[in-house]
CSV table of N, CA and C in Angstrom, one decimal:
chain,number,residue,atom,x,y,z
A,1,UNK,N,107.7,102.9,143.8
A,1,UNK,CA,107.7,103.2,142.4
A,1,UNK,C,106.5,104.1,142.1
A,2,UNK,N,105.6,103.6,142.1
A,2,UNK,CA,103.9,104.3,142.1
A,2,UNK,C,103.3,104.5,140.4
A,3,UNK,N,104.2,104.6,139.6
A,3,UNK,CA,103.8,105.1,138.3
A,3,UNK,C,102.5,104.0,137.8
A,4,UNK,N,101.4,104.5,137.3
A,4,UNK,CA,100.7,103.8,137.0
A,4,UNK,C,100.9,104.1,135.0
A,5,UNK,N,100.8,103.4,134.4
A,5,UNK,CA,100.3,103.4,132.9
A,5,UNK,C,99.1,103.8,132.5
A,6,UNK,N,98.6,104.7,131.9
A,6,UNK,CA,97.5,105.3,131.2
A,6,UNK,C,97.4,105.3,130.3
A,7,UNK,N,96.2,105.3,129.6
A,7,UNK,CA,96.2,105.1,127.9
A,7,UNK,C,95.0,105.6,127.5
A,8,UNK,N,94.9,106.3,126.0
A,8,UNK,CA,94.0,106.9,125.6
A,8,UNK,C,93.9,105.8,124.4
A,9,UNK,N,93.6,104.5,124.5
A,9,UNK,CA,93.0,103.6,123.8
A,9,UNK,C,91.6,103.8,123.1
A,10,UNK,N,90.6,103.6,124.8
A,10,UNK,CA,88.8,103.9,124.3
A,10,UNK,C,88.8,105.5,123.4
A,11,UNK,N,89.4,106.2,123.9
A,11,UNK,CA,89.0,107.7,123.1
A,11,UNK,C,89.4,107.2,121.8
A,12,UNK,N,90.7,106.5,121.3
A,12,UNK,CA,90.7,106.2,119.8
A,12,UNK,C,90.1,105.8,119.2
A,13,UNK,N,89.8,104.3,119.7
A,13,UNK,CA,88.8,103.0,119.1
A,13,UNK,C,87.4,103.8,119.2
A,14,UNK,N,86.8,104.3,120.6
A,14,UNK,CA,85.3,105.1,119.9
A,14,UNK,C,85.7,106.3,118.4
A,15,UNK,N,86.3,107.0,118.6
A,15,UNK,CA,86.4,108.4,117.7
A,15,UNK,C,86.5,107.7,116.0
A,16,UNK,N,86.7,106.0,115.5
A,16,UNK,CA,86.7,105.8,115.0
A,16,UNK,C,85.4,104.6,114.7
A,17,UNK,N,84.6,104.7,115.9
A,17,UNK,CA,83.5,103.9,115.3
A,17,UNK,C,83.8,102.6,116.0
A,18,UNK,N,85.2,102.1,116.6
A,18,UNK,CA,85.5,100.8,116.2
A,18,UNK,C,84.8,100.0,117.7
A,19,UNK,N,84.7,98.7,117.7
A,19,UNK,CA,84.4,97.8,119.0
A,19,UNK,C,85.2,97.8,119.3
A,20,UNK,N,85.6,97.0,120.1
A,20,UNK,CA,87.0,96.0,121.0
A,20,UNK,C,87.1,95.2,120.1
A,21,UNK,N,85.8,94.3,119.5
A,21,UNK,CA,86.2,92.9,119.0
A,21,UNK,C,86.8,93.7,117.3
A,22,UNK,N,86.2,94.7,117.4
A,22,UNK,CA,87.2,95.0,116.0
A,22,UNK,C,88.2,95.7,116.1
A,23,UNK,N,88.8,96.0,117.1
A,23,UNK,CA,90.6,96.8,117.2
A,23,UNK,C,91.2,95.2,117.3
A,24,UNK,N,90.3,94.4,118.3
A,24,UNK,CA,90.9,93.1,118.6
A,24,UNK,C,91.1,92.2,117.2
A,25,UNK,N,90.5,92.0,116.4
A,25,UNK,CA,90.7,91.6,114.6
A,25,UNK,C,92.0,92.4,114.1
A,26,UNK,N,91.6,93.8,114.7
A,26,UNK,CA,92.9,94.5,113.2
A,26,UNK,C,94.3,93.9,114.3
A,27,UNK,N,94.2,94.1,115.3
A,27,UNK,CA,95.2,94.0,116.2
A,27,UNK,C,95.5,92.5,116.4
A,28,UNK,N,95.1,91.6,116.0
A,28,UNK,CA,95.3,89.9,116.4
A,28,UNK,C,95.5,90.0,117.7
A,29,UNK,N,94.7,90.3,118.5
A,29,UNK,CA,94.4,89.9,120.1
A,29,UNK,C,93.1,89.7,120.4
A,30,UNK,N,92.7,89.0,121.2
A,30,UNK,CA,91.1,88.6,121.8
A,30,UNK,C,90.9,90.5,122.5
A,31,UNK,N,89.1,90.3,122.1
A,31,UNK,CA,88.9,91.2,122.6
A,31,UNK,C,89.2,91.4,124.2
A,32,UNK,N,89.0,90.7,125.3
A,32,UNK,CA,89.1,91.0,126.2
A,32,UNK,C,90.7,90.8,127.0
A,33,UNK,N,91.7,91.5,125.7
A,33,UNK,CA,93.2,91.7,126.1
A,33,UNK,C,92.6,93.1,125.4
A,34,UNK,N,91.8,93.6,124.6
A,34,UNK,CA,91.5,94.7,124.2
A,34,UNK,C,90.6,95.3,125.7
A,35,UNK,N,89.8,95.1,126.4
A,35,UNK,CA,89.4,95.3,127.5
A,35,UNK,C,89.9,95.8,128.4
A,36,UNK,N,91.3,94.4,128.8
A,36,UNK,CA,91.5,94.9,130.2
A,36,UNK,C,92.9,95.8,130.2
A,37,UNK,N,93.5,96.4,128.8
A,37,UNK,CA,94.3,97.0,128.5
A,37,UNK,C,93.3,98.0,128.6
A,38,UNK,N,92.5,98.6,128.1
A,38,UNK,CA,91.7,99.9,128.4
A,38,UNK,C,91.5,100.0,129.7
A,39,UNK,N,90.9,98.9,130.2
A,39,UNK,CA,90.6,99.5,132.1
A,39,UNK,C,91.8,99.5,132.8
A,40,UNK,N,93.0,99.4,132.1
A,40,UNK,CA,94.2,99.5,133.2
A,40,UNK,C,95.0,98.2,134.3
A,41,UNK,N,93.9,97.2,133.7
A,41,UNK,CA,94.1,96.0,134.7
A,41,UNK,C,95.4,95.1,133.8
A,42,UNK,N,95.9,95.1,132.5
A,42,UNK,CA,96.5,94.2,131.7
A,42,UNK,C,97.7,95.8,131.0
A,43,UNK,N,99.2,95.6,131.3
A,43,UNK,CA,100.1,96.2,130.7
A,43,UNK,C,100.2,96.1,129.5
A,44,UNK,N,100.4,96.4,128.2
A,44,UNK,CA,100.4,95.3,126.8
A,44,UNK,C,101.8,95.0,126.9
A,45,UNK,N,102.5,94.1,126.0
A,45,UNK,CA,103.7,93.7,125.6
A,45,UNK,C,104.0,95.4,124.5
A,46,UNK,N,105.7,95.1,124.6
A,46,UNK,CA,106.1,96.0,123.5
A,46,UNK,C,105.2,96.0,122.3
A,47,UNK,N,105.2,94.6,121.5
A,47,UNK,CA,104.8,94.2,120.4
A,47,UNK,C,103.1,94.6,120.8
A,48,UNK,N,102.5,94.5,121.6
A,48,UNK,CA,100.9,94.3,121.3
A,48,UNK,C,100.9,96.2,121.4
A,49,UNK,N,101.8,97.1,122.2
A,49,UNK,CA,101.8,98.7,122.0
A,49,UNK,C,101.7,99.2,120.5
A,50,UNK,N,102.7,98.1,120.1
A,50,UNK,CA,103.6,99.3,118.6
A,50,UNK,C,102.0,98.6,117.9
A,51,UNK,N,101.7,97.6,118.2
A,51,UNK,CA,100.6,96.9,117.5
A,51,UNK,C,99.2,98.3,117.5
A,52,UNK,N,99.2,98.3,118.4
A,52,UNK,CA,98.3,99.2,118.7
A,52,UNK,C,97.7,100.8,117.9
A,53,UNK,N,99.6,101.0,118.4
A,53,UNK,CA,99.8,102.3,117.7
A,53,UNK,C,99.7,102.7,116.5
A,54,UNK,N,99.9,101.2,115.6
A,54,UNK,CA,100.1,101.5,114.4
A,54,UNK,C,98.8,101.2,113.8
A,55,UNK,N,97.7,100.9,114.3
A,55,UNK,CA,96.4,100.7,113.9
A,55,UNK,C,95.8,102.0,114.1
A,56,UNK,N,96.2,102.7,114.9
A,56,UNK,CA,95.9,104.2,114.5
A,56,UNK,C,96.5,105.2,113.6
A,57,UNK,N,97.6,104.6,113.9
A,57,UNK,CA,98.5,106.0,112.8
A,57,UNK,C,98.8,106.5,113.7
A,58,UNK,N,99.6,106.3,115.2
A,58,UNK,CA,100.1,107.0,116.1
A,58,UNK,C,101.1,106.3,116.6
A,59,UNK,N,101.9,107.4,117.5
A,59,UNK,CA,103.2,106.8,118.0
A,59,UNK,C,102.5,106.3,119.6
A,60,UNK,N,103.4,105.0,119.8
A,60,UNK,CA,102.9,104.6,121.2
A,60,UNK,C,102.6,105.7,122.2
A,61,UNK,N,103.5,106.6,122.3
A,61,UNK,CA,103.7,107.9,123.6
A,61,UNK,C,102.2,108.3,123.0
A,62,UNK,N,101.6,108.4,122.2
A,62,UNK,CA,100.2,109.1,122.0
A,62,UNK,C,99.2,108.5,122.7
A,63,UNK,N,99.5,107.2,122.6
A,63,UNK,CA,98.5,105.9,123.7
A,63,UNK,C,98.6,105.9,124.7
A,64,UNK,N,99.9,105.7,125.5
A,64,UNK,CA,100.4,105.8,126.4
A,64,UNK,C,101.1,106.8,127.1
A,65,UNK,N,101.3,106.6,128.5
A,65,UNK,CA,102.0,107.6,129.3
A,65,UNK,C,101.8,107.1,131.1
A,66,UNK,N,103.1,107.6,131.3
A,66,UNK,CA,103.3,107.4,133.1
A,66,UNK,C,102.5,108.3,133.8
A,67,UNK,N,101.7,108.0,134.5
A,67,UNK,CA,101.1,108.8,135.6
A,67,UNK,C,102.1,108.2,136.9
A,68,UNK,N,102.5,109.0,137.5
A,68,UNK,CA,103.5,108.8,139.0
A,68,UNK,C,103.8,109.8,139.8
């Protein structure tokens, strides 16, 4: 298969000032599911995506994408 998941998470959360422990507040997730979703080690759930996306004001595909 090979695809790996990518995400422009940190570029969002810094360009807005924000921590981990505070995407992790707006987002109801422990920071370090905010963590290991940025380093690539943790997939999010559907729900923790759209969660994500919508704390930005973006569509998931803006966060995410297949590298393969």
């Amino acid at each position: 298969m090979g695809d790996v998941l990518i995400n422009a998470l940190r570029d969002y959360r810094d360009a807005r000032g924000w921590t981990q422990a505070d995407l992790a507040e707006i987002v109801g997730v422990s920071r370090k599911t905010i963590n290991t979703v940025e380093n690539g080690i943790f997939v999010p759930s559907t729900v923790i995506a759209l969660k994500l996306a919508a704390a930005f004001g973006v569509s998931v595909e803006e966060l995410f994408s297949l590298e393969g």
